[in-house]
Short mmCIF file of C-alpha atoms in Angstrom, two decimals:
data_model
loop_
_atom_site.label_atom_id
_atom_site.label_comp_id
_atom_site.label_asym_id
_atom_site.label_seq_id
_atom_site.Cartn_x
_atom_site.Cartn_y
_atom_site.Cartn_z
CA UNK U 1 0.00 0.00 0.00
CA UNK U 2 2.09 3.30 -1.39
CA UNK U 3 2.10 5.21 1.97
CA UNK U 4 1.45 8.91 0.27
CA UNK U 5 -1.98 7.40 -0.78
CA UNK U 6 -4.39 10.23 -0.31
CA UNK U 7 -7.64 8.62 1.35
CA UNK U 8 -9.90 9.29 4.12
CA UNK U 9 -9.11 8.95 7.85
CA UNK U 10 -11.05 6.54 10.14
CA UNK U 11 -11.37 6.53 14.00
CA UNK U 12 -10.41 3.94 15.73
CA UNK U 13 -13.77 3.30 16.62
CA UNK U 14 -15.23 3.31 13.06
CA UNK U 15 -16.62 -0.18 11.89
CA UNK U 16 -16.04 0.46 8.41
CA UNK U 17 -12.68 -0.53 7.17
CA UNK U 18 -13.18 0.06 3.78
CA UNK U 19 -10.74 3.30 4.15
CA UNK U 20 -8.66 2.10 6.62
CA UNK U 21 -5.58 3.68 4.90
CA UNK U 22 -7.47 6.96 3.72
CA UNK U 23 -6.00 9.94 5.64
CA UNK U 24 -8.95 13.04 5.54
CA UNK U 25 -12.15 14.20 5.47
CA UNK U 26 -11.90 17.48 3.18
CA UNK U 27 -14.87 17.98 1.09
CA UNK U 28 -12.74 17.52 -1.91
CA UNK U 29 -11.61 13.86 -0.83
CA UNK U 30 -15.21 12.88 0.69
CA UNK U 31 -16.62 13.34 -3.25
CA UNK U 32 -14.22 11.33 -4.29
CA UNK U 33 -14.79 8.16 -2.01
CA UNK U 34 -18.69 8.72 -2.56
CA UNK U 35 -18.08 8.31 -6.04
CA UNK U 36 -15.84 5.10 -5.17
CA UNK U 37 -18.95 4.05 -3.37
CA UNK U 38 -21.38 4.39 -5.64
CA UNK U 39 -19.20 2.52 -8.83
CA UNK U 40 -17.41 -0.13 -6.39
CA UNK U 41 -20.80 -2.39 -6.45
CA UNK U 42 -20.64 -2.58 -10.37
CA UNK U 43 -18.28 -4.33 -12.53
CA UNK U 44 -18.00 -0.75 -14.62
CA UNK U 45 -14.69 0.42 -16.12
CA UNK U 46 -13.20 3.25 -14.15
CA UNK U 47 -10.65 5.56 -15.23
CA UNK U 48 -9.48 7.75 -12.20
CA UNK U 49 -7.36 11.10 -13.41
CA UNK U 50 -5.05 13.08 -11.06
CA UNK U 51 -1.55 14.32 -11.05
CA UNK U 52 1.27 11.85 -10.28
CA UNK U 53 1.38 11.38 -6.47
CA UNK U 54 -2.15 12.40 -5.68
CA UNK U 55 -2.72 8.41 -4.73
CA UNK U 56 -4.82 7.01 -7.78
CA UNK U 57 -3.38 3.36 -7.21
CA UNK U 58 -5.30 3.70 -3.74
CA UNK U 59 -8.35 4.92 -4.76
CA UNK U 60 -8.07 2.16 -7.26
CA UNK U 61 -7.59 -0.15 -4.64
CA UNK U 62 -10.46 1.45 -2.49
CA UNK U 63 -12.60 0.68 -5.46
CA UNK U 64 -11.73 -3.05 -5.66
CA UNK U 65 -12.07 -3.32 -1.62
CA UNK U 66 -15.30 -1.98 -1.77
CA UNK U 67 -16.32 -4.49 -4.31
CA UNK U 68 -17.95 -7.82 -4.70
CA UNK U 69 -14.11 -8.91 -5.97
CA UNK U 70 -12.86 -9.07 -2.74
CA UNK U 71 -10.88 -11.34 -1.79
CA UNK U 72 -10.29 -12.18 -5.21
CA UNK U 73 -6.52 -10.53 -6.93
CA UNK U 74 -5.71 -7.09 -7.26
CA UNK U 75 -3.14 -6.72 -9.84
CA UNK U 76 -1.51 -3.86 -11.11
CA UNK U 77 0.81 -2.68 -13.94
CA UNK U 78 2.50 0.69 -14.90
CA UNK U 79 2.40 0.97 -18.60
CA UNK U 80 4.81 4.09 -18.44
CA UNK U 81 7.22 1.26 -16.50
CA UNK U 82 7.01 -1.07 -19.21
CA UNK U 83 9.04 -1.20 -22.80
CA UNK U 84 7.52 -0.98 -25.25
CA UNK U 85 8.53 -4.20 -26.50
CA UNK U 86 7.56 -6.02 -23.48
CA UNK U 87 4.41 -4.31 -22.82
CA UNK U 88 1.82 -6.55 -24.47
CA UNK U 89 3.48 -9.24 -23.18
CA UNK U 90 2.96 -8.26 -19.44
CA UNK U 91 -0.56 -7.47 -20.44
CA UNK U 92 -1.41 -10.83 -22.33
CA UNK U 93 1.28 -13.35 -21.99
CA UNK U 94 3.28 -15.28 -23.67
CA UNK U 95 4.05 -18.58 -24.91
CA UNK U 96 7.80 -20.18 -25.13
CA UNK U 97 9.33 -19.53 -28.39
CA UNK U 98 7.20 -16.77 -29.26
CA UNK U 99 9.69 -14.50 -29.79
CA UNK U 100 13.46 -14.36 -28.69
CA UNK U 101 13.82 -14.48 -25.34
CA UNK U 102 10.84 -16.12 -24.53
CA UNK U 103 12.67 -19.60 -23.20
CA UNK U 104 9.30 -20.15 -21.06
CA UNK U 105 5.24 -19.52 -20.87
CA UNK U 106 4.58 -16.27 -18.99
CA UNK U 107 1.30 -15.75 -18.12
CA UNK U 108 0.03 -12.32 -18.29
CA UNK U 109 -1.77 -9.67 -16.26
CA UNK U 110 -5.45 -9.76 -17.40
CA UNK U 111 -4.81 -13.93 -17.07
CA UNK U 112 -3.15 -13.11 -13.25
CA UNK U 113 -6.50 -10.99 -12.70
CA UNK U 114 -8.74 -13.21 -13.81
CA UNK U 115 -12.25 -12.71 -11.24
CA UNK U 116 -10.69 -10.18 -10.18
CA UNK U 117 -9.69 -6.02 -10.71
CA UNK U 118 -6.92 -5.41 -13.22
CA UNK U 119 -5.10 -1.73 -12.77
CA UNK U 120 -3.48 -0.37 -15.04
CA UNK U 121 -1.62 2.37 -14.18
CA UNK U 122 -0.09 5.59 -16.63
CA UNK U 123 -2.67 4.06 -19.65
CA UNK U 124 -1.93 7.03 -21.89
CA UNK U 125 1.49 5.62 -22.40
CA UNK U 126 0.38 2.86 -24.29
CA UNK U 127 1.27 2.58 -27.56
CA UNK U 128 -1.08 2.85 -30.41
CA UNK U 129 -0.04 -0.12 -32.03
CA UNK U 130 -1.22 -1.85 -28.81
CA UNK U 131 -4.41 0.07 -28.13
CA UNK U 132 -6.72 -2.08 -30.28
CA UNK U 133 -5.60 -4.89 -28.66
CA UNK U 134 -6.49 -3.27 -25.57
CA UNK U 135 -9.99 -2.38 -26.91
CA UNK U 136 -10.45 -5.74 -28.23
CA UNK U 137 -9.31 -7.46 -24.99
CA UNK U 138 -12.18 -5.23 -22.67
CA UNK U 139 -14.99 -5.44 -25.15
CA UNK U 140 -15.30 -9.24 -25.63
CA UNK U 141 -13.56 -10.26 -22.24
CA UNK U 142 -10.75 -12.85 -24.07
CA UNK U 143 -7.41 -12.62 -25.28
CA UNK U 144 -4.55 -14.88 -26.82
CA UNK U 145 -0.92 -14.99 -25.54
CA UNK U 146 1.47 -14.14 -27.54
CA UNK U 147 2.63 -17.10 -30.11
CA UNK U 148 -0.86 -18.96 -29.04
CA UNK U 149 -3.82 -19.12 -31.05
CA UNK U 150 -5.65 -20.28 -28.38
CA UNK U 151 -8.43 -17.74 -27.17
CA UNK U 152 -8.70 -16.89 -23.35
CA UNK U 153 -12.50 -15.94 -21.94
CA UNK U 154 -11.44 -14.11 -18.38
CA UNK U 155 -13.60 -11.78 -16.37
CA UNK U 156 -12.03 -8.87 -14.90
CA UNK U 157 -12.66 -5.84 -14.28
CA UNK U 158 -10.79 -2.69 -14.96
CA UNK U 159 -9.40 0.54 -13.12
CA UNK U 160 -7.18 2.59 -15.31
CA UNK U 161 -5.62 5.87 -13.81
CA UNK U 162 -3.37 8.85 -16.16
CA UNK U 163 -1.80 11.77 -15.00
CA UNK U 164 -2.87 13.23 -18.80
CA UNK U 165 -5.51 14.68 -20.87
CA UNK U 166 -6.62 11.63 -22.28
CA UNK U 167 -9.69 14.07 -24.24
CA UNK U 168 -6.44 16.52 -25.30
CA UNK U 169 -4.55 12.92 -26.79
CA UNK U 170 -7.32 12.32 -28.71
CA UNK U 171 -8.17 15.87 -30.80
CA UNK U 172 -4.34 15.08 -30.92
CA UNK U 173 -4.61 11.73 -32.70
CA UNK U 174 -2.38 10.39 -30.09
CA UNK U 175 -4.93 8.03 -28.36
CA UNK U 176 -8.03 5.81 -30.26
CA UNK U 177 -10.78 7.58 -29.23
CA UNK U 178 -13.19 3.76 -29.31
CA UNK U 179 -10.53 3.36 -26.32
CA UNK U 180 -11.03 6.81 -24.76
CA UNK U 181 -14.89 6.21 -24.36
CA UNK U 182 -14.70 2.57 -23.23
CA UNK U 183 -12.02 3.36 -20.72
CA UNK U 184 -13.98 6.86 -19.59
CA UNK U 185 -16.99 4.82 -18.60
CA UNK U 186 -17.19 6.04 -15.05
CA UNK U 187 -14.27 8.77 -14.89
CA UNK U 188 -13.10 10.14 -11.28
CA UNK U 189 -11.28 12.79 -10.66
CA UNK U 190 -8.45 12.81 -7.94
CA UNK U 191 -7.90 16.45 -6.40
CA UNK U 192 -3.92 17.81 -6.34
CA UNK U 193 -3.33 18.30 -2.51
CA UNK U 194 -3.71 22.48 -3.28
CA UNK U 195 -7.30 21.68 -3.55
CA UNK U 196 -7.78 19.65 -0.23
CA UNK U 197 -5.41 21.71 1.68
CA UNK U 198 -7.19 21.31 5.05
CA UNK U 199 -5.91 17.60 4.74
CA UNK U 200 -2.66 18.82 5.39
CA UNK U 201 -2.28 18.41 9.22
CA UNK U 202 -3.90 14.67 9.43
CA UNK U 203 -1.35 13.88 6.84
CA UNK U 204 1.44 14.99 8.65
CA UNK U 205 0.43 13.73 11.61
CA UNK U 206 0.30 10.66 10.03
CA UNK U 207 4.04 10.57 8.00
CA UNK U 208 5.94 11.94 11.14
CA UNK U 209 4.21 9.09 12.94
CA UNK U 210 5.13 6.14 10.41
CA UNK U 211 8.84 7.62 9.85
CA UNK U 212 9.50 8.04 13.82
CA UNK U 213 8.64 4.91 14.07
CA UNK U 214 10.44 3.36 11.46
CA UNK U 215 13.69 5.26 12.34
CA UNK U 216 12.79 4.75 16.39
CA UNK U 217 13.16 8.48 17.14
CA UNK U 218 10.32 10.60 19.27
CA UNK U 219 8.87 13.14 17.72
CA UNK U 220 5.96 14.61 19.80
CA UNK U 221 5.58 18.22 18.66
CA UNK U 222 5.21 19.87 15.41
CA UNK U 223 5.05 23.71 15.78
CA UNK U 224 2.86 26.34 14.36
CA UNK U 225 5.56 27.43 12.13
CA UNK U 226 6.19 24.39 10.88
CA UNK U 227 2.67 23.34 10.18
CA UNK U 228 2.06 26.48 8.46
CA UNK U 229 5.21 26.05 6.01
CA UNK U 230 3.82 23.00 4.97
CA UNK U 231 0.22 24.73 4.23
CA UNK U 232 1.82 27.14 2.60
CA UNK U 233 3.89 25.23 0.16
CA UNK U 234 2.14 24.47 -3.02
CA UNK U 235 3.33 20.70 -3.12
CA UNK U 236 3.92 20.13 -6.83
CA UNK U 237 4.39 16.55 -6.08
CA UNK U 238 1.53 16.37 -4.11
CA UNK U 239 0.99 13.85 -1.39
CA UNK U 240 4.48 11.71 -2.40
CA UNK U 241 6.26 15.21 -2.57
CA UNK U 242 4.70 15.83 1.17
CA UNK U 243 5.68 12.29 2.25
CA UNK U 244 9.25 12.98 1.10
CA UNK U 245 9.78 16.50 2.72
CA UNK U 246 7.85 14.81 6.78
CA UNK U 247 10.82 11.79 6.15
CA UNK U 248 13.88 14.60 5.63
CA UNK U 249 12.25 16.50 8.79
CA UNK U 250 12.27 13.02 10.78
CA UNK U 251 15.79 12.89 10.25
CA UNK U 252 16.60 16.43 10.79
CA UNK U 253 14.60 16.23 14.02
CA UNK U 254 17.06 16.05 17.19
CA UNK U 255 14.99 17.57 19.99
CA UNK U 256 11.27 15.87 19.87
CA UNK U 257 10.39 18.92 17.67
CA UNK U 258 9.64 18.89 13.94
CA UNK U 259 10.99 21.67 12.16
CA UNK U 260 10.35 23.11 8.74
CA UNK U 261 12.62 21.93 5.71
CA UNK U 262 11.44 23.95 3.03
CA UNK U 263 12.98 27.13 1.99
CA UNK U 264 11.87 29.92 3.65
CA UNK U 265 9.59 31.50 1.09
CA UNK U 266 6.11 31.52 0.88
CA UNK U 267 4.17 29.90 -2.43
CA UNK U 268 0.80 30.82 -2.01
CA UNK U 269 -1.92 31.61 0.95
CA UNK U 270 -3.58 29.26 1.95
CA UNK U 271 -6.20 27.92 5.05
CA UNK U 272 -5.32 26.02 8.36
CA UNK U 273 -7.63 22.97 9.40
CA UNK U 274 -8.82 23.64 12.34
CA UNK U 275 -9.40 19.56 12.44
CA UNK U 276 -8.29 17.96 15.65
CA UNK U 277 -4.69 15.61 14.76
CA UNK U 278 -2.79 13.00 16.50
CA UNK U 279 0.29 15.41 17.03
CA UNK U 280 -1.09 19.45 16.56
CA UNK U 281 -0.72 22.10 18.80
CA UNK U 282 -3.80 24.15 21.11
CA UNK U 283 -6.93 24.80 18.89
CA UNK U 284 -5.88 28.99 20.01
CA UNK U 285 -2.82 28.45 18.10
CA UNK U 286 -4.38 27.01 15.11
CA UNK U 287 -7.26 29.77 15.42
CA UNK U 288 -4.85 32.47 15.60
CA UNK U 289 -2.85 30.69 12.82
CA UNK U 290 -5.88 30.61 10.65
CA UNK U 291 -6.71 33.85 11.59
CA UNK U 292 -3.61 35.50 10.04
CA UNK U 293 -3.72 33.82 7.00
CA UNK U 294 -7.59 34.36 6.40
CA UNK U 295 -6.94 38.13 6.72
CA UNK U 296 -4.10 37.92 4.24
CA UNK U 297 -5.43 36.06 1.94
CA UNK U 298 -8.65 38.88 2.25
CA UNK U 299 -5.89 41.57 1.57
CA UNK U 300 -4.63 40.36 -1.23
CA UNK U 301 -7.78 39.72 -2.82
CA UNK U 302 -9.16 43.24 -2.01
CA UNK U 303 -11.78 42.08 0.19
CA UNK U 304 -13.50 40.38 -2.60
CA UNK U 305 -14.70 36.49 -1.23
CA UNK U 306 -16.29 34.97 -4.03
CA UNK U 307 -15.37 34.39 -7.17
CA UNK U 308 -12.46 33.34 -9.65
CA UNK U 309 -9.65 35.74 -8.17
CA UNK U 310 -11.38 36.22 -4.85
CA UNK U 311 -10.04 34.62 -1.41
CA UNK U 312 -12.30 31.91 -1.23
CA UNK U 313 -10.78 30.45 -4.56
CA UNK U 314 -7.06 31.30 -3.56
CA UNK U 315 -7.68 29.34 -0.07
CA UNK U 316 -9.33 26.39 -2.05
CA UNK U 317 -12.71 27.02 0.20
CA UNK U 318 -16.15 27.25 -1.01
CA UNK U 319 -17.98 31.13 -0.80
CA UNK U 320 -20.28 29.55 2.13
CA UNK U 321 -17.38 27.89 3.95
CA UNK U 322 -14.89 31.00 3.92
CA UNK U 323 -17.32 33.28 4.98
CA UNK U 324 -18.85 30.78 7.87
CA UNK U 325 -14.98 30.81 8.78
CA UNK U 326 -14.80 34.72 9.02
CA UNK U 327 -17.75 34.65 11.27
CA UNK U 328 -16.95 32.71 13.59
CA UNK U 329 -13.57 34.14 13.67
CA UNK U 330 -15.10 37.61 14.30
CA UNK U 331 -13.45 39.22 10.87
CA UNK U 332 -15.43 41.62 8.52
CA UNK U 333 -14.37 44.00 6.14
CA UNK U 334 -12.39 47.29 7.59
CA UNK U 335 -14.40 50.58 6.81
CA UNK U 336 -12.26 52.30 4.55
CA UNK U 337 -11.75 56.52 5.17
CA UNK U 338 -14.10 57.21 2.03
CA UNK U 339 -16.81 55.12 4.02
CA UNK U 340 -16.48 56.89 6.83
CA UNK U 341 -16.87 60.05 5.38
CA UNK U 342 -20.40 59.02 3.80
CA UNK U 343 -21.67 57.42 6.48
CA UNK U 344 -21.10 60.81 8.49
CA UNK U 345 -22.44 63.22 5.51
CA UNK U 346 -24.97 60.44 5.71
CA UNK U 347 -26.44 61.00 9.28
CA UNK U 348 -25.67 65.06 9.30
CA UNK U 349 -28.35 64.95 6.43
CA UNK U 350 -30.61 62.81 8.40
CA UNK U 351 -30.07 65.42 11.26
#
């Protein structure tokens, strides 16, 4: 299970296991796994899209674990790992002799997955020559290995995740577009960690616990600073990127403390969670914290909330959920000196 995996967090006391390894509950990630809820019962294609180390393979995997295929394999291939060469012979076998090289039979992936979920990760690397194979292979549910005339039935289902613009590949003439629609069946869409930024503090909670472990050093406090240089970073690499930079802070760690290692610049406002973590400090810090950055963010934006350029959008927050922030933060809008003015000419005329 890739341990940057961006899924929901359970209590301890939760009877559903289903998420076990999903780490938060941002409004962003909770569409996601209702989506994974509501396709996991079929035996639908599903192509899940994100950028690379958002955690597609587990929502893949959620998918499966949620299904009636259980219990039954869950195997996985990354095309973009793959030769060329080799590729459609991970994908449908071969048999010895069938080309050079091939001194025994391999048996391939959809054979391996047979009652079960097939993944195939990075799918807009393969080949065209090999796409109609592909397309042949999920319409009719059969296949031959390679040097075999021998037809396979199988059933398996499919999960296919890209980090591209599979739509864009097509116009392009770089990807069948028969394949495009039979793969795009049930399409979900994986947020970048920007988008589910209030995830951020469960997450790290939960990497500085794994990597203290592993490396048997204590780390029990992560301060404000800290916590607040890793909301404001604008993780590129996403969760794997955030995974990498909580292990180099485990090791940099000497006195219980986890201190920031990214440079000391900022990328971008963004919001606090105010959500309660394993490892966090007081709830005052984290409203003062959140307080700072709200107000920012407010500046910057001129006050305006909603809206493309407004805060709401550069905090990743909905209109409703910034402003039910502000409230109960006690922030409003400062009354600028031209306000002022009218609101006094105002009540002199009244007078």
């Amino acid at each position: 299970m890739p341990e940057y995996a961006t899924v929901r967090y359970l209590e301890e006391d939760q009877p559903d296991r289903r998420f076990e390894w999903i780490i938060g509950n941002s409004a962003a990630l909770e569409s996601v796994l209702d989506q994974v809820e509501q396709v996991a019962s079929t035996d639908s294609t599903v192509l899940i899209e994100g950028e690379t180390g958002t955690g597609k393979e587990l929502i893949a995997h959620a998918i499966h674990s949620s299904s009636q295929r259980y219990g039954r394999p869950f195997i996985k291939l990354n095309c973009a790992s793959i030769p060329l060469d080799l590729l459609e012979s991970e994908l449908f076998g071969h048999e010895k002799g069938a080309f050079t090289g091939a001194i025994a039979q391999k048996i391939g992936r959809f054979e391996m997955a047979d009652k079960g979920t097939l993944f195939l990760d990075e799918v807009g690397d393969i080949p065209p020559a090999l796409q109609p194979k592909l397309l042949r292979v999920l319409q009719e549910q059969e296949f031959e290995r390679l040097g075999s005339g021998r037809t396979h039935k199988m059933d398996v289902r499919l999960v296919a995740a890209t980090n591209r613009n599979l739509a864009k590949m097509v116009a392009r003439g770089q990807f069948r577009s028969d394949l495009y629609y039979r793969l795009n069946v049930f399409p979900i869409s994986v947020p970048a960690l920007r988008e589910r930024r209030e995830d951020i503090p469960a997450l790290v909670s939960h990497f500085v616990k794994t990597f203290s472990h592993r490396m048997k050093k204590r780390v029990h406090s992560i301060p404000p600073e800290t916590m607040t240089a890793f909301q404001f970073h604008s993780w590129p690499g996403n969760i794997r990127e955030l995974q990498n930079m909580v292990e180099r802070a485990v090791i940099l760690s000497h006195d219980g403390m986890l201190h920031n290692p990214l440079p000391n610049r900022r990328t971008g406002p963004v919001i606090l969670s105010l959500q309660r973590t394993h490892i966090a400090p007081s709830s005052g810090m984290w409203e003062d914290s959140d307080r700072a950055l709200i107000l920012e963010t407010l500046e910057q934006a001129g006050w305006v909330v909603g809206g493309p350029r407004g805060a709401a959008a550069k905090l990743g927050l909905k209109r409703t959920t910034l402003l039910a922030k502000m409230k109960r933060l006690g922030i409003s809008r400062p009354i600028t000196p031209e306000e002022t003015d009218m609101v006094g000419m105002a009540s002199e005329s009244i007078c």
